[in-house]
PDB file of C-alpha atoms in Angstrom:
ATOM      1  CA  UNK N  27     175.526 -89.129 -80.422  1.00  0.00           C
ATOM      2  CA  UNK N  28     174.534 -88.013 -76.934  1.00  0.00           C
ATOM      3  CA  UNK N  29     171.679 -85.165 -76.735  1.00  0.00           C
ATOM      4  CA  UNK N  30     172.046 -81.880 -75.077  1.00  0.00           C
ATOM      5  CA  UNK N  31     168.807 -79.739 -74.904  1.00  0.00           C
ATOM      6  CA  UNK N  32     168.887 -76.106 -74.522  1.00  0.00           C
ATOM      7  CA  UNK N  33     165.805 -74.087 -73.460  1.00  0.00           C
ATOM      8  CA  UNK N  34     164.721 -71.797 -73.996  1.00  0.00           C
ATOM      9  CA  UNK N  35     165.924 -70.986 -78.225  1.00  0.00           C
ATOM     10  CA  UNK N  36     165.662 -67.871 -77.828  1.00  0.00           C
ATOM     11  CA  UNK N  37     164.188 -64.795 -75.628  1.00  0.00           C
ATOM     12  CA  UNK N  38     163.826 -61.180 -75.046  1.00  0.00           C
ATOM     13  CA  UNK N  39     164.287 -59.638 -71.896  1.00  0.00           C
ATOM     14  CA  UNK N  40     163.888 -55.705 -70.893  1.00  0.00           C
ATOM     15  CA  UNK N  41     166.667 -54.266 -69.321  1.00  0.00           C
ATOM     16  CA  UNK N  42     167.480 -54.649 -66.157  1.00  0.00           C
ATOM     17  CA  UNK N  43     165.899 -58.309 -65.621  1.00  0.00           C
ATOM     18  CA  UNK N  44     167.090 -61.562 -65.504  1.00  0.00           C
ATOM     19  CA  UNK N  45     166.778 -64.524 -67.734  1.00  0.00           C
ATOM     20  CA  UNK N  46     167.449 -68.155 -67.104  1.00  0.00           C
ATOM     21  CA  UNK N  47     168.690 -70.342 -69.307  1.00  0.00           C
ATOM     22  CA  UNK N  48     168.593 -74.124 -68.816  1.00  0.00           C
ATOM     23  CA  UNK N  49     170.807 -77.056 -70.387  1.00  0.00           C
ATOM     24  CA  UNK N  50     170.280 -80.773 -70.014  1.00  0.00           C
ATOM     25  CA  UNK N  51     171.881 -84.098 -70.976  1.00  0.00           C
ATOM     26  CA  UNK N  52     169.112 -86.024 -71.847  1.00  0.00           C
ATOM     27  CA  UNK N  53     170.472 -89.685 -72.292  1.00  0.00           C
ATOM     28  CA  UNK N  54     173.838 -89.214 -70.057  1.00  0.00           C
ATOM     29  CA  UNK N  55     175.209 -87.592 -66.974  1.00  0.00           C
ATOM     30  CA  UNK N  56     177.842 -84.697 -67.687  1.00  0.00           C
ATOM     31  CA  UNK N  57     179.714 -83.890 -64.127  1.00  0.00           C
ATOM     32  CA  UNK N  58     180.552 -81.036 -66.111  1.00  0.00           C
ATOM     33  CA  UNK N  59     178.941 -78.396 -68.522  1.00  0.00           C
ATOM     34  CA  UNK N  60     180.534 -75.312 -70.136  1.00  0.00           C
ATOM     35  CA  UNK N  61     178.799 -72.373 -71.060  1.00  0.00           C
ATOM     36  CA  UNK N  62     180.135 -70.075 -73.945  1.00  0.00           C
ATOM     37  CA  UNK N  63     179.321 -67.030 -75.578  1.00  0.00           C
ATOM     38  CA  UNK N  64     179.660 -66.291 -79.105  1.00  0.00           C
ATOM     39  CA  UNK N  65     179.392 -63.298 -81.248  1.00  0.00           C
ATOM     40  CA  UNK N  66     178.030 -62.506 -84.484  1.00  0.00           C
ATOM     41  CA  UNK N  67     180.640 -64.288 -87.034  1.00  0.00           C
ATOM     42  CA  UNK N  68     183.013 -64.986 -84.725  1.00  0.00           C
ATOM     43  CA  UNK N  69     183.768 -68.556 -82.698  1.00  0.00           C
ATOM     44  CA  UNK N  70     182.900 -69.776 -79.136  1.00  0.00           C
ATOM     45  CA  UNK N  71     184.270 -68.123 -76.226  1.00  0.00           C
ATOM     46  CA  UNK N  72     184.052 -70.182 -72.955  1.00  0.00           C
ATOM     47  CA  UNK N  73     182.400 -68.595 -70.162  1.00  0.00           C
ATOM     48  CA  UNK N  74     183.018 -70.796 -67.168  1.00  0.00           C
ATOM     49  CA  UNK N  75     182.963 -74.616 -66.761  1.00  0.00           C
ATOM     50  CA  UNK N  76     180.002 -75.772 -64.124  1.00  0.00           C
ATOM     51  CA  UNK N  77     180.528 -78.935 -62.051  1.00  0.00           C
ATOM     52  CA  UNK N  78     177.862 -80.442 -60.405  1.00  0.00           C
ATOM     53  CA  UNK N  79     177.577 -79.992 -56.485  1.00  0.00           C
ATOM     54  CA  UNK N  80     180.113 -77.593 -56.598  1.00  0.00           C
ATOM     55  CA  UNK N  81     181.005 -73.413 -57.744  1.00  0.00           C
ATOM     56  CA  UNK N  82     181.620 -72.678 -61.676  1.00  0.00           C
ATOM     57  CA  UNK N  83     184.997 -72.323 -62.952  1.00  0.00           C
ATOM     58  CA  UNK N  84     185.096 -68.709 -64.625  1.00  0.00           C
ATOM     59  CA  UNK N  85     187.128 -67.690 -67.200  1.00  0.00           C
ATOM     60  CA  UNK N  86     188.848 -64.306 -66.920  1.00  0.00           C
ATOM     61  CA  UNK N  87     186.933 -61.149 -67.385  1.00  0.00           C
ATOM     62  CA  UNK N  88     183.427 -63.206 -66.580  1.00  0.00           C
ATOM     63  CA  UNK N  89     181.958 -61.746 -63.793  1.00  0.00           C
ATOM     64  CA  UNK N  90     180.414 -64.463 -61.862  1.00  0.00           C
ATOM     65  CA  UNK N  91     177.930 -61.760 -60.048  1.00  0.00           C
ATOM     66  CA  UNK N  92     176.483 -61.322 -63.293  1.00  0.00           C
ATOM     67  CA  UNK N  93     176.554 -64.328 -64.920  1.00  0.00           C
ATOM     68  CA  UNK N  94     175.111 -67.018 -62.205  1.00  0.00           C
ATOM     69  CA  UNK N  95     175.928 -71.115 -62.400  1.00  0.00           C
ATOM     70  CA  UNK N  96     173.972 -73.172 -60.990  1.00  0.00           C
ATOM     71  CA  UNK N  97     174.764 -77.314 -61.484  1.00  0.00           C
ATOM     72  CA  UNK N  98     172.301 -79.100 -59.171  1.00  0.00           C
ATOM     73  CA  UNK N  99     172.086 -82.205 -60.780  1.00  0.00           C
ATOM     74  CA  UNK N 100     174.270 -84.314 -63.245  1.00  0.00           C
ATOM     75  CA  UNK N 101     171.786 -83.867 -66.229  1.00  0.00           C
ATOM     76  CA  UNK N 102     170.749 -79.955 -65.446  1.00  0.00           C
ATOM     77  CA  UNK N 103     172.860 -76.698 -65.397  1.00  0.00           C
ATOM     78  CA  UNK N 104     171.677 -73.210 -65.225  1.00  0.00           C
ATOM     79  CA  UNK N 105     172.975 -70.126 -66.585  1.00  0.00           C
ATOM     80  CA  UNK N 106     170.626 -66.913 -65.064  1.00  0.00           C
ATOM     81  CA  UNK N 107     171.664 -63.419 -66.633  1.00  0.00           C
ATOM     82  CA  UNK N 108     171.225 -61.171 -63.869  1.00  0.00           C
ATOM     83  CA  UNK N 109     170.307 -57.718 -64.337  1.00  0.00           C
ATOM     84  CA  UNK N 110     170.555 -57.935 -68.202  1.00  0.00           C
ATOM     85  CA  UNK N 111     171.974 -54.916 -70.485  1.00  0.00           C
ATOM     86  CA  UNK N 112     171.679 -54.620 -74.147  1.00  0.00           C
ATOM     87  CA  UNK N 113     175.255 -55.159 -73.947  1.00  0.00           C
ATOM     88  CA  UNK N 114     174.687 -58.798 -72.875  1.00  0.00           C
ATOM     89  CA  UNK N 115     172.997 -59.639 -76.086  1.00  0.00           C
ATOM     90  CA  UNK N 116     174.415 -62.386 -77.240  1.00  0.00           C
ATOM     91  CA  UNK N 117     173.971 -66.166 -78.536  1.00  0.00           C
ATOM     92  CA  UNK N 118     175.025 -68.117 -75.715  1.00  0.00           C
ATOM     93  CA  UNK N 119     175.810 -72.121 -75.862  1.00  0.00           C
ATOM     94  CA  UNK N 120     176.174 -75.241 -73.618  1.00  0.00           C
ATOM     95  CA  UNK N 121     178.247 -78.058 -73.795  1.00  0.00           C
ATOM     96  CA  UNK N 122     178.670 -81.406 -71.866  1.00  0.00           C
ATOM     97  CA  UNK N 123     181.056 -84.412 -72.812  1.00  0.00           C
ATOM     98  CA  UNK N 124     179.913 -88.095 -70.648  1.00  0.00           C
ATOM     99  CA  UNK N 125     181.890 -88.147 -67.922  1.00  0.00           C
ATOM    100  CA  UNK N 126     180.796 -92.354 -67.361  1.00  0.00           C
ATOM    101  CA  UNK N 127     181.813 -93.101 -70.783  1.00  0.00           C
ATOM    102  CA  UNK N 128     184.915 -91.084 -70.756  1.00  0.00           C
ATOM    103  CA  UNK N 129     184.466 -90.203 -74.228  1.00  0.00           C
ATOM    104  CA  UNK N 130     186.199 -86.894 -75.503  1.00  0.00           C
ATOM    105  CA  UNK N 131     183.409 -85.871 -77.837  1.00  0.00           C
ATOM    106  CA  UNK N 132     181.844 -82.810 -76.337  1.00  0.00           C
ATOM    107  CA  UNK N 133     177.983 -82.262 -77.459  1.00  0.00           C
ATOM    108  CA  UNK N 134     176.150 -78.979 -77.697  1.00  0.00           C
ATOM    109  CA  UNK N 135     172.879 -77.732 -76.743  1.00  0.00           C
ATOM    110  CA  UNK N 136     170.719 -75.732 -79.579  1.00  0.00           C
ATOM    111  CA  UNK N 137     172.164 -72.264 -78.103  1.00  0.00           C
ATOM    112  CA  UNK N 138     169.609 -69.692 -76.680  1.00  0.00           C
ATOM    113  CA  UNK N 139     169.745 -65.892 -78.375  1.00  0.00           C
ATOM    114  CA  UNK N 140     169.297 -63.554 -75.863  1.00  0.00           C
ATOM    115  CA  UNK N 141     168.190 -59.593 -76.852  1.00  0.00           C
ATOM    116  CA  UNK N 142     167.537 -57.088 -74.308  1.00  0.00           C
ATOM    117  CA  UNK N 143     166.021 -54.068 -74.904  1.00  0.00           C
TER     118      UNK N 143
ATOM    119  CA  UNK P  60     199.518 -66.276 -81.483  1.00  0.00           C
ATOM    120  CA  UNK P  61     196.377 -68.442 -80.920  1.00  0.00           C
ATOM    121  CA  UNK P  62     196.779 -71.825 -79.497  1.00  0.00           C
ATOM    122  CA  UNK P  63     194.283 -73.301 -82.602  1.00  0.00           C
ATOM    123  CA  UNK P  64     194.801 -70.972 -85.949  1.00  0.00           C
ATOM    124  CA  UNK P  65     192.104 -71.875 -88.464  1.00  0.00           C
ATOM    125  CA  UNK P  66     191.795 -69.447 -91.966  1.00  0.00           C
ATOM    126  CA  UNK P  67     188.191 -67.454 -91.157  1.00  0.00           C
ATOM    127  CA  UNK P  68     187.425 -68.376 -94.894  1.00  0.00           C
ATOM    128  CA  UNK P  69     184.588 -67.871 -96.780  1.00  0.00           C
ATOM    129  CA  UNK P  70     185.795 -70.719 -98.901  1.00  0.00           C
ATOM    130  CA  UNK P  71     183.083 -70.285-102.007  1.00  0.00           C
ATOM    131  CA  UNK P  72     183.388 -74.179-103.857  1.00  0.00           C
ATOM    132  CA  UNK P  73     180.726 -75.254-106.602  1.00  0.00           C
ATOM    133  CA  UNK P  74     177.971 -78.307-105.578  1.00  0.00           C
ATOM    134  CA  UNK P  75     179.984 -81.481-105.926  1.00  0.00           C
ATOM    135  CA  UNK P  76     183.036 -80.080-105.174  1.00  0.00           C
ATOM    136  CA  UNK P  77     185.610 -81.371-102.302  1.00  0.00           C
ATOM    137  CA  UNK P  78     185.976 -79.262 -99.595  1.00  0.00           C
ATOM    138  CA  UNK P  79     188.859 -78.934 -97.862  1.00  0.00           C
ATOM    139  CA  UNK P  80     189.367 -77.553 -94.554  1.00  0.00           C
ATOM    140  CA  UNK P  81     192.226 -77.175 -91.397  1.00  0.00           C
ATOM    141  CA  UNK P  82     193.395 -75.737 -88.933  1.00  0.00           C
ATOM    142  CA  UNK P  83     197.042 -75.715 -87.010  1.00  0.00           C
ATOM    143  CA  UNK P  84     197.768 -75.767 -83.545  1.00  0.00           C
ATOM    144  CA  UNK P  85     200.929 -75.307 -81.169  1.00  0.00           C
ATOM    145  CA  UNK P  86     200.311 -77.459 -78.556  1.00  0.00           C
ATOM    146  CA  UNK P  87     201.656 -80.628 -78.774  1.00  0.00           C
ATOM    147  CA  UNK P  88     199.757 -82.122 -75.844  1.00  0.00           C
ATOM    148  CA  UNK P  89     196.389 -82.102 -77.709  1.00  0.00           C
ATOM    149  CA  UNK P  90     195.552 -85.175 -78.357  1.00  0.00           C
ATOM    150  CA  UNK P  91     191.613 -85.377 -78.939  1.00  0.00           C
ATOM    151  CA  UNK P  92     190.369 -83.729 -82.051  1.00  0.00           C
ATOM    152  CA  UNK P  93     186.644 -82.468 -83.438  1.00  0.00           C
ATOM    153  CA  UNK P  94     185.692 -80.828 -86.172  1.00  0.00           C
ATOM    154  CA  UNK P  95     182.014 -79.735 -85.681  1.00  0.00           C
ATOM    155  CA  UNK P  96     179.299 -78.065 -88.023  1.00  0.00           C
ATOM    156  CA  UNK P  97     177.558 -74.788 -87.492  1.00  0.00           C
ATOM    157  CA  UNK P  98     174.706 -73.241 -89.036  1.00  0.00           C
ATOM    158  CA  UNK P  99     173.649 -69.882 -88.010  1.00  0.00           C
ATOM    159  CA  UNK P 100     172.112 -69.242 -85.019  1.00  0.00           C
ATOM    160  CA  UNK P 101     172.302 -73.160 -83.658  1.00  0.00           C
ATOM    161  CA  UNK P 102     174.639 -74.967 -81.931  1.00  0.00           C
ATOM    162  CA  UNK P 103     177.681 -76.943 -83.240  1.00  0.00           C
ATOM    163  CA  UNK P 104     176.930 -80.312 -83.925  1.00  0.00           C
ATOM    164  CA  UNK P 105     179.982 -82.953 -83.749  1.00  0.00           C
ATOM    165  CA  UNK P 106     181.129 -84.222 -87.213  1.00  0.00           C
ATOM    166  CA  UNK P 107     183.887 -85.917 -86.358  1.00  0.00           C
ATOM    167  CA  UNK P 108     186.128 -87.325 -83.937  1.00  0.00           C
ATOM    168  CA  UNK P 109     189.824 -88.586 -83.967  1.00  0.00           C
ATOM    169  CA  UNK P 110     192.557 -89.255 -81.520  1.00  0.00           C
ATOM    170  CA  UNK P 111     195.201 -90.877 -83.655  1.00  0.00           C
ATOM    171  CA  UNK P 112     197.469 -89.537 -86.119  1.00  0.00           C
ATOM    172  CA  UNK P 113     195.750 -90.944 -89.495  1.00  0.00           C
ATOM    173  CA  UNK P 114     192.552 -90.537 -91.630  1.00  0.00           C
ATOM    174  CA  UNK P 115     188.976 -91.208 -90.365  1.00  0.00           C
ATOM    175  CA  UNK P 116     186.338 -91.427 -92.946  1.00  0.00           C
ATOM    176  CA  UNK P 117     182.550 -91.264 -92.351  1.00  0.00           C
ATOM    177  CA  UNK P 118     180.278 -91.131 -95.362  1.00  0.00           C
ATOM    178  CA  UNK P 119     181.521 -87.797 -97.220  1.00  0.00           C
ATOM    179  CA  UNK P 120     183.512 -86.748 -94.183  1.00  0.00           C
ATOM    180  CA  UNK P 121     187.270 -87.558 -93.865  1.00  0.00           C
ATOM    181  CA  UNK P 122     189.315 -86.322 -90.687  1.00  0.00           C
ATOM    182  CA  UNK P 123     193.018 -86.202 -90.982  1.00  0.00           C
ATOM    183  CA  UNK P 124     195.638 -85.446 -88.078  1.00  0.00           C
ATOM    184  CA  UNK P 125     199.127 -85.425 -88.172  1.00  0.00           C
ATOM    185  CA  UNK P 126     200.433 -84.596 -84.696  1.00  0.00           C
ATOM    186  CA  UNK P 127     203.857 -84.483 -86.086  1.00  0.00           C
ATOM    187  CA  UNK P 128     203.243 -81.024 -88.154  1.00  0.00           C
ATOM    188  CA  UNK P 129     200.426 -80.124 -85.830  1.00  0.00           C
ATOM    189  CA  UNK P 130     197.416 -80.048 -88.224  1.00  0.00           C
ATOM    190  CA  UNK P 131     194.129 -81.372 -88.871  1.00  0.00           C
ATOM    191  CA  UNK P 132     192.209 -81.788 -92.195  1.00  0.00           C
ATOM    192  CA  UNK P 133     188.344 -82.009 -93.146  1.00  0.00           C
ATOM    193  CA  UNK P 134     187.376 -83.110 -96.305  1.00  0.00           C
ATOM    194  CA  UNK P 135     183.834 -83.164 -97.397  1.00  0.00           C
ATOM    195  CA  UNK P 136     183.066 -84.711-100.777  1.00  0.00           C
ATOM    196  CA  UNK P 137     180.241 -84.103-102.895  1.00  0.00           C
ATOM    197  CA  UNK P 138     179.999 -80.783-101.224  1.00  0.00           C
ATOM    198  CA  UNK P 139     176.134 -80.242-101.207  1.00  0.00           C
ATOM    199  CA  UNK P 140     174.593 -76.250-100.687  1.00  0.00           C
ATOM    200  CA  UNK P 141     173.315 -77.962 -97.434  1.00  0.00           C
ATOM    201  CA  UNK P 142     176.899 -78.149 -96.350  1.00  0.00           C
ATOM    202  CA  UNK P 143     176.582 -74.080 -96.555  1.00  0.00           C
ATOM    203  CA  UNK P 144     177.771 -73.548 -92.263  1.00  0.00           C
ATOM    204  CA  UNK P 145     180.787 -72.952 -90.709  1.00  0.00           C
ATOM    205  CA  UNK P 146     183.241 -75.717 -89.448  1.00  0.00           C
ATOM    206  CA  UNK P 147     184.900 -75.426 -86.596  1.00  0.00           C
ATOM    207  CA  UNK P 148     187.881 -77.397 -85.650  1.00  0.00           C
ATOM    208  CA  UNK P 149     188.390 -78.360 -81.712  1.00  0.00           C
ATOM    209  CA  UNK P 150     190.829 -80.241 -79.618  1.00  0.00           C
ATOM    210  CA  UNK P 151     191.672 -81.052 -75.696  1.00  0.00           C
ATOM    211  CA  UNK P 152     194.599 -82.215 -73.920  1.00  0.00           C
ATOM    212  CA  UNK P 153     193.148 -85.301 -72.141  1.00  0.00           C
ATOM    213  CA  UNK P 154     189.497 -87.053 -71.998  1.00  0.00           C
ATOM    214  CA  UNK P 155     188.203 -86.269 -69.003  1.00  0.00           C
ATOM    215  CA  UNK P 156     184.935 -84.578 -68.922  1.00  0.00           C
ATOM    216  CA  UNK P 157     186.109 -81.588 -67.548  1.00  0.00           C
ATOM    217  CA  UNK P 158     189.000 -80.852 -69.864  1.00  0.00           C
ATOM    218  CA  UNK P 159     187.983 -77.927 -71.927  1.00  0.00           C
ATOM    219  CA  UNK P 160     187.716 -77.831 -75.909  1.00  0.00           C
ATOM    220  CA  UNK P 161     190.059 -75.318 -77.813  1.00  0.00           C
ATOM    221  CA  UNK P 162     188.662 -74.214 -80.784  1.00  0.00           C
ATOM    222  CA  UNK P 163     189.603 -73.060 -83.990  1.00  0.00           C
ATOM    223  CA  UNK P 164     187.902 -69.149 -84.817  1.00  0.00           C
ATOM    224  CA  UNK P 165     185.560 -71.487 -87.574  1.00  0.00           C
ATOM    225  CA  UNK P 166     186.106 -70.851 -91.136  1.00  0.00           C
ATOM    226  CA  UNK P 167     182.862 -70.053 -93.437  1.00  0.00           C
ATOM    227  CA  UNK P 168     181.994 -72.083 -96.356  1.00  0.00           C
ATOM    228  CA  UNK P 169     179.446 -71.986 -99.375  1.00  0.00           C
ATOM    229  CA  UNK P 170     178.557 -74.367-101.662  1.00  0.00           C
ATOM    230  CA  UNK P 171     176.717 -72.579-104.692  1.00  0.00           C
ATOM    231  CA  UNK P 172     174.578 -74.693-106.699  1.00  0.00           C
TER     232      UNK P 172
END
């Protein structure tokens, strides 16, 4: 299956800094990404949906401010947490599905673990 | 009620064992299904993949949909302590890459040696 790479695994952060958090398709080009967040135990929630040369989708209750989307390319998205609180401790995921193949498989990156102190 | 219901487990089954797993939905427009793995603290990694009412077998792995009564089945065979994770079922409306998954809340499962 298609490879999505997720850097970095994991990071700590003090609070009140911001942490970037990369995801690339490595042998296709996803038009879109989605970033989620998922708590201890419990199952994905989706974030916001990034397209490529154009804003993130959010989903309600993300605040874009905070959580910044950038898709420059069709193999790169960015998620940057800005002005991280413990509170925003969390595993957070990527996912991209080949938009040239039109295959509905979606693939995931490794997931970076994010703890601020 | 959630679009994708899927019992949180854990489901406990002895090495060798057939697990069984599935979740419901209410949707009838899904059409694409996943089930994916998850061990903790990685990323889900696609198991399967069906889009047709039916069974789909891949080496221990058998996928089963029937849109009619809106459920999906996994069945692992020759459950191996390696297949320790949780499974998470997942479905979309149409292919198109940006057409977002629905997932199941995952249900926990342990194979004891």
């Amino acid at each position: 299956g298609a490879v999505v790479s997720q850097h970095p695994s994991w990071v700590i952060c003090k609070s009140g800094t911001s942490v970037k958090i990369e995801c690339r398709s490595l042998d296709f080009q996803a038009t879109t990404m989605f970033w989620y967040r998922q708590f201890p135990k419990q199952s994905l929630m989706l974030m916001a949906t990034s397209n490529e040369g154009s804003k993130a989708t959010y989903e309600q209750g993300v605040e874009k401010d905070k959580f910044l989307i950038n898709h420059a390319s069709l193999t790169l998205s960015t998620l940057t947490v800005t002005s991280a609180h413990p509170e925003d401790s969390s595993f957070y995921i990527c996912s991209a599905r080949d938009g040239w193949t039109g295959s509905a498989e979606a693939f995931f990156g490794q997931g970076t673990r994010l703890t601020v102190v | 009620q959630k679009e994708v219901e899927q019992d949180p487990g854990p489901l406990s089954v002895p090495e060798g064992a057939i697990v069984s797993l599935n979740c419901t939905y209410s949707n009838s427009a899904f059409q694409y299904f996943m089930w994916y793995r998850q061990y903790s603290r990685k990323g889900p990694e696609l198991l399967m993949y069906t889009y047709s009412s039916g069974n789909k077998e891949d080496g221990r792995f058998t996928a089963q949909v029937d849109k009619s009564s809106k459920y999906i089945s996994l069945f692992i065979r020759d459950s191996q302590p390696s297949d320790s994770a949780t499974y998470l079922c997942a479905m979309s409306v149409i292919k198109a890459a940006g057409n977002k998954l629905t997932f199941g809340g995952g249900t926990r499962v342990l194979v004891k040696p």
